[in-house]
Amino acid sequence: ADIAVDLLGRDIRFCHSLFNFKWAGIGQAVKWHQDIPFYPHTNYAVLSISTFIEDVGFEQGPVRVVPGSHREQIYSHYTEGGDWAACMRERDLIDLQVERSRALMGPAGTLTVHSARLVHASDPNRSNKGRPILVNVYTAADALPYSNLAQRSTNTGTIVRGAPATYARMDPESCPLPPDFSKGFSVENATFSEASLDDG
């Protein structure tokens, strides 16, 4: 949370936390996406801070990021037909030149930080070692969710540094809404394209 203070300001809210396991030999690829379309907020002061529980090398399918893409637009994560795909459209990836992406690797204990606007993906885990990463998502206290969060806990919304906001700060750039995740994030609770189902 101290890192979030350094980047977002003194008043920090906890959003959610998860363990991201990419299992040895079977951990699948994750397609190019931004996080913010999964959980829109009133502004974009939203960060994911990840801790490598074990060493992460190239063969384990590290997260790949497109430098500077957090300054680009918020992209649609729906198919042309209007189905939720949970990933970006191919034409947008061409414009972004995702081939210039960088892999986030390092020894156990490494921390990575990325904006919820950053375009990122990951390759399959082709190694015989798992890739466990702890992800904590923090927001500025005045960044408030305006859709049902796909992931939440009893601590979601807790102020972990500073004080609660008295006003929500509204960013003028709008964000596409995700499907209704009020019953959680699952295939049954959202319309997915067939392509996204194939990739898990």
mmCIF file of C-alpha atoms in Angstrom:
data_model
loop_
_atom_site.group_PDB
_atom_site.id
_atom_site.type_symbol
_atom_site.label_atom_id
_atom_site.label_comp_id
_atom_site.label_asym_id
_atom_site.label_seq_id
_atom_site.Cartn_x
_atom_site.Cartn_y
_atom_site.Cartn_z
ATOM 1 C CA ALA A 1 0.000 0.000 0.000
ATOM 2 C CA ASP A 2 2.941 2.353 0.575
ATOM 3 C CA ILE A 3 3.844 1.971 -3.103
ATOM 4 C CA ALA A 4 0.287 2.916 -4.037
ATOM 5 C CA VAL A 5 0.636 6.047 -1.886
ATOM 6 C CA ASP A 6 3.808 7.002 -3.764
ATOM 7 C CA LEU A 7 2.003 6.720 -7.098
ATOM 8 C CA LEU A 8 -1.627 7.660 -6.362
ATOM 9 C CA GLY A 9 -1.522 10.010 -3.378
ATOM 10 C CA ARG A 10 -1.912 9.741 0.384
ATOM 11 C CA ASP A 11 -5.514 8.419 0.510
ATOM 12 C CA ILE A 12 -5.691 4.807 -0.690
ATOM 13 C CA ARG A 13 -8.534 2.300 -0.969
ATOM 14 C CA PHE A 14 -8.126 -1.487 -1.208
ATOM 15 C CA CYS A 15 -10.026 -2.905 -4.182
ATOM 16 C CA HIS A 16 -9.306 -6.629 -4.358
ATOM 17 C CA SER A 17 -6.602 -9.272 -4.151
ATOM 18 C CA LEU A 18 -6.011 -12.571 -5.903
ATOM 19 C CA PHE A 19 -3.460 -15.325 -6.405
ATOM 20 C CA ASN A 20 -2.715 -15.768 -10.089
ATOM 21 C CA PHE A 21 -1.513 -19.319 -10.690
ATOM 22 C CA LYS A 22 -0.197 -20.343 -14.097
ATOM 23 C CA TRP A 23 0.296 -24.065 -13.626
ATOM 24 C CA ALA A 24 3.364 -25.902 -14.936
ATOM 25 C CA GLY A 25 2.862 -27.229 -18.446
ATOM 26 C CA ILE A 26 -0.828 -26.336 -18.614
ATOM 27 C CA GLY A 27 -0.990 -22.664 -17.688
ATOM 28 C CA GLN A 28 -2.717 -21.094 -20.677
ATOM 29 C CA ALA A 29 -2.128 -17.835 -22.485
ATOM 30 C CA VAL A 30 -4.074 -14.742 -21.483
ATOM 31 C CA LYS A 31 -5.043 -12.526 -24.414
ATOM 32 C CA TRP A 32 -4.293 -8.821 -24.690
ATOM 33 C CA HIS A 33 -6.500 -6.749 -22.434
ATOM 34 C CA GLN A 34 -6.758 -3.836 -20.033
ATOM 35 C CA ASP A 35 -7.997 -4.367 -16.472
ATOM 36 C CA ILE A 36 -10.188 -1.284 -16.120
ATOM 37 C CA PRO A 37 -12.999 -2.528 -18.441
ATOM 38 C CA PHE A 38 -13.510 -5.408 -15.972
ATOM 39 C CA TYR A 39 -14.041 -2.998 -13.053
ATOM 40 C CA PRO A 40 -14.651 0.629 -14.190
ATOM 41 C CA HIS A 41 -14.066 3.393 -11.641
ATOM 42 C CA THR A 42 -14.942 7.061 -11.601
ATOM 43 C CA ASN A 43 -11.309 7.837 -12.454
ATOM 44 C CA TYR A 44 -8.248 5.896 -13.532
ATOM 45 C CA ALA A 45 -6.159 6.058 -10.359
ATOM 46 C CA VAL A 46 -6.260 2.244 -10.156
ATOM 47 C CA LEU A 47 -3.108 0.083 -9.834
ATOM 48 C CA SER A 48 -2.252 -3.612 -9.732
ATOM 49 C CA ILE A 49 0.780 -4.385 -7.564
ATOM 50 C CA SER A 50 2.053 -7.923 -8.101
ATOM 51 C CA THR A 51 4.507 -9.928 -5.982
ATOM 52 C CA PHE A 52 6.349 -12.894 -7.503
ATOM 53 C CA ILE A 53 6.048 -15.790 -5.039
ATOM 54 C CA GLU A 54 8.613 -17.786 -7.047
ATOM 55 C CA ASP A 55 11.166 -16.863 -9.707
ATOM 56 C CA VAL A 56 9.518 -15.903 -13.011
ATOM 57 C CA GLY A 57 11.438 -16.563 -16.221
ATOM 58 C CA PHE A 58 10.575 -16.450 -19.905
ATOM 59 C CA GLU A 59 9.365 -20.067 -20.146
ATOM 60 C CA GLN A 60 6.799 -19.580 -17.350
ATOM 61 C CA GLY A 61 4.603 -17.250 -19.357
ATOM 62 C CA PRO A 62 5.387 -13.897 -17.727
ATOM 63 C CA VAL A 63 3.078 -10.943 -18.041
ATOM 64 C CA ARG A 64 3.909 -8.909 -21.154
ATOM 65 C CA VAL A 65 3.140 -5.179 -21.185
ATOM 66 C CA VAL A 66 2.982 -2.581 -23.965
ATOM 67 C CA PRO A 67 4.965 0.431 -22.713
ATOM 68 C CA GLY A 68 2.990 3.679 -22.747
ATOM 69 C CA SER A 69 -0.310 1.993 -23.579
ATOM 70 C CA HIS A 70 -1.856 3.323 -20.349
ATOM 71 C CA ARG A 71 -1.885 6.716 -22.097
ATOM 72 C CA GLU A 72 -3.964 5.371 -24.984
ATOM 73 C CA GLN A 73 -7.741 4.966 -25.087
ATOM 74 C CA ILE A 74 -9.857 2.483 -23.152
ATOM 75 C CA TYR A 75 -10.483 -0.259 -25.691
ATOM 76 C CA SER A 76 -13.591 -2.346 -26.217
ATOM 77 C CA HIS A 77 -13.417 -5.879 -24.824
ATOM 78 C CA TYR A 78 -16.514 -6.954 -26.753
ATOM 79 C CA THR A 79 -16.679 -8.680 -30.132
ATOM 80 C CA GLU A 80 -18.038 -6.836 -33.165
ATOM 81 C CA GLY A 81 -21.272 -8.762 -32.521
ATOM 82 C CA GLY A 82 -21.575 -7.392 -28.989
ATOM 83 C CA ASP A 83 -20.505 -10.485 -27.012
ATOM 84 C CA TRP A 84 -18.154 -10.044 -24.051
ATOM 85 C CA ALA A 85 -14.757 -11.379 -25.173
ATOM 86 C CA ALA A 86 -12.637 -10.340 -22.137
ATOM 87 C CA CYS A 87 -9.902 -9.261 -24.559
ATOM 88 C CA MET A 88 -9.176 -6.586 -27.134
ATOM 89 C CA ARG A 89 -9.999 -6.661 -30.839
ATOM 90 C CA GLU A 90 -7.317 -7.600 -33.349
ATOM 91 C CA ARG A 91 -7.457 -4.284 -35.210
ATOM 92 C CA ASP A 92 -6.672 -2.384 -32.000
ATOM 93 C CA LEU A 93 -3.672 -4.628 -31.337
ATOM 94 C CA ILE A 94 -2.258 -3.807 -34.789
ATOM 95 C CA ASP A 95 -2.485 -0.081 -34.093
ATOM 96 C CA LEU A 96 -0.767 -0.537 -30.701
ATOM 97 C CA GLN A 97 2.116 -2.573 -32.154
ATOM 98 C CA VAL A 98 1.999 -5.160 -29.363
ATOM 99 C CA GLU A 99 5.107 -6.825 -30.772
ATOM 100 C CA ARG A 100 7.096 -4.143 -28.897
ATOM 101 C CA SER A 101 5.856 -5.512 -25.560
ATOM 102 C CA ARG A 102 8.203 -6.281 -22.679
ATOM 103 C CA ALA A 103 8.115 -9.332 -20.425
ATOM 104 C CA LEU A 104 8.030 -8.780 -16.640
ATOM 105 C CA MET A 105 10.460 -11.298 -15.159
ATOM 106 C CA GLY A 106 12.541 -11.563 -12.007
ATOM 107 C CA PRO A 107 13.387 -13.540 -8.884
ATOM 108 C CA ALA A 108 10.947 -14.359 -6.084
ATOM 109 C CA GLY A 109 10.014 -11.199 -4.214
ATOM 110 C CA THR A 110 10.037 -9.021 -7.333
ATOM 111 C CA LEU A 111 7.267 -6.401 -7.394
ATOM 112 C CA THR A 112 5.656 -5.115 -10.571
ATOM 113 C CA VAL A 113 3.180 -2.253 -10.764
ATOM 114 C CA HIS A 114 0.870 -1.441 -13.632
ATOM 115 C CA SER A 115 -2.002 0.903 -14.302
ATOM 116 C CA ALA A 116 -5.413 -0.653 -14.865
ATOM 117 C CA ARG A 117 -5.296 1.035 -18.289
ATOM 118 C CA LEU A 118 -2.085 -0.721 -19.377
ATOM 119 C CA VAL A 119 -2.439 -3.210 -22.232
ATOM 120 C CA HIS A 120 -0.989 -6.563 -21.192
ATOM 121 C CA ALA A 121 -1.153 -10.311 -21.821
ATOM 122 C CA SER A 122 0.819 -13.455 -21.014
ATOM 123 C CA ASP A 123 2.105 -16.491 -22.889
ATOM 124 C CA PRO A 124 1.447 -20.124 -21.884
ATOM 125 C CA ASN A 125 3.586 -21.675 -19.156
ATOM 126 C CA ARG A 126 5.915 -24.005 -21.061
ATOM 127 C CA SER A 127 8.091 -24.846 -18.064
ATOM 128 C CA ASN A 128 7.940 -27.556 -15.412
ATOM 129 C CA LYS A 129 7.502 -24.910 -12.697
ATOM 130 C CA GLY A 130 4.374 -23.036 -11.658
ATOM 131 C CA ARG A 131 4.058 -19.258 -11.765
ATOM 132 C CA PRO A 132 2.255 -18.081 -8.597
ATOM 133 C CA ILE A 133 1.841 -14.309 -8.316
ATOM 134 C CA LEU A 134 0.002 -12.360 -5.608
ATOM 135 C CA VAL A 135 -1.897 -9.412 -7.105
ATOM 136 C CA ASN A 136 -3.198 -6.576 -4.917
ATOM 137 C CA VAL A 137 -5.307 -3.865 -6.536
ATOM 138 C CA TYR A 138 -5.456 -0.413 -4.939
ATOM 139 C CA THR A 139 -7.199 2.783 -5.963
ATOM 140 C CA ALA A 140 -7.090 6.395 -4.906
ATOM 141 C CA ALA A 141 -9.749 6.934 -2.236
ATOM 142 C CA ASP A 142 -11.741 9.127 -4.633
ATOM 143 C CA ALA A 143 -11.792 6.459 -7.372
ATOM 144 C CA LEU A 144 -15.071 4.615 -6.811
ATOM 145 C CA PRO A 145 -16.359 1.572 -8.736
ATOM 146 C CA TYR A 146 -19.579 2.098 -10.668
ATOM 147 C CA SER A 147 -20.257 -1.492 -11.698
ATOM 148 C CA ASN A 148 -20.384 -4.777 -9.799
ATOM 149 C CA LEU A 149 -16.842 -5.936 -9.129
ATOM 150 C CA ALA A 150 -15.891 -9.285 -10.612
ATOM 151 C CA GLN A 151 -13.702 -9.977 -7.579
ATOM 152 C CA ARG A 152 -14.292 -8.672 -4.094
ATOM 153 C CA SER A 153 -13.666 -9.579 -0.476
ATOM 154 C CA THR A 154 -14.800 -8.460 2.962
ATOM 155 C CA ASN A 155 -12.019 -5.843 2.786
ATOM 156 C CA THR A 156 -13.036 -4.385 -0.590
ATOM 157 C CA GLY A 157 -13.426 -0.627 -0.222
ATOM 158 C CA THR A 158 -11.381 -0.409 2.992
ATOM 159 C CA ILE A 159 -9.236 2.705 3.355
ATOM 160 C CA VAL A 160 -5.722 1.364 3.988
ATOM 161 C CA ARG A 161 -3.831 4.672 3.976
ATOM 162 C CA GLY A 162 -5.044 8.182 4.737
ATOM 163 C CA ALA A 163 -8.719 9.119 4.908
ATOM 164 C CA PRO A 164 -11.922 8.358 2.976
ATOM 165 C CA ALA A 165 -12.857 10.697 0.142
ATOM 166 C CA THR A 166 -15.697 13.172 0.606
ATOM 167 C CA TYR A 167 -16.243 13.451 -3.160
ATOM 168 C CA ALA A 168 -15.762 11.067 -6.059
ATOM 169 C CA ARG A 169 -13.320 12.434 -8.637
ATOM 170 C CA MET A 170 -14.833 12.039 -12.122
ATOM 171 C CA ASP A 171 -12.542 11.517 -15.107
ATOM 172 C CA PRO A 172 -14.004 12.972 -18.321
ATOM 173 C CA GLU A 173 -12.993 9.885 -20.335
ATOM 174 C CA SER A 174 -15.711 7.254 -20.187
ATOM 175 C CA CYS A 175 -15.132 3.513 -19.830
ATOM 176 C CA PRO A 176 -17.207 0.753 -21.483
ATOM 177 C CA LEU A 177 -19.261 -1.219 -18.974
ATOM 178 C CA PRO A 178 -18.609 -4.939 -18.451
ATOM 179 C CA PRO A 179 -21.375 -7.552 -18.206
ATOM 180 C CA ASP A 180 -23.296 -7.801 -14.941
ATOM 181 C CA PHE A 181 -20.889 -9.481 -12.516
ATOM 182 C CA SER A 182 -23.214 -9.160 -9.509
ATOM 183 C CA LYS A 183 -23.190 -12.962 -9.147
ATOM 184 C CA GLY A 184 -19.428 -13.178 -9.620
ATOM 185 C CA PHE A 185 -17.164 -13.639 -12.609
ATOM 186 C CA SER A 186 -18.040 -16.831 -14.465
ATOM 187 C CA VAL A 187 -19.104 -18.109 -17.855
ATOM 188 C CA GLU A 188 -22.679 -18.405 -16.598
ATOM 189 C CA ASN A 189 -22.815 -14.740 -15.575
ATOM 190 C CA ALA A 190 -21.516 -13.188 -18.780
ATOM 191 C CA THR A 191 -21.819 -13.681 -22.515
ATOM 192 C CA PHE A 192 -18.490 -14.856 -23.926
ATOM 193 C CA SER A 193 -17.448 -15.368 -27.490
ATOM 194 C CA GLU A 194 -16.528 -18.897 -28.548
ATOM 195 C CA ALA A 195 -12.910 -17.806 -29.159
ATOM 196 C CA SER A 196 -12.457 -16.596 -25.600
ATOM 197 C CA LEU A 197 -13.918 -19.813 -24.182
ATOM 198 C CA ASP A 198 -11.362 -21.827 -26.152
ATOM 199 C CA ASP A 199 -8.580 -19.970 -24.391
ATOM 200 C CA GLY A 200 -9.966 -20.583 -20.920
#
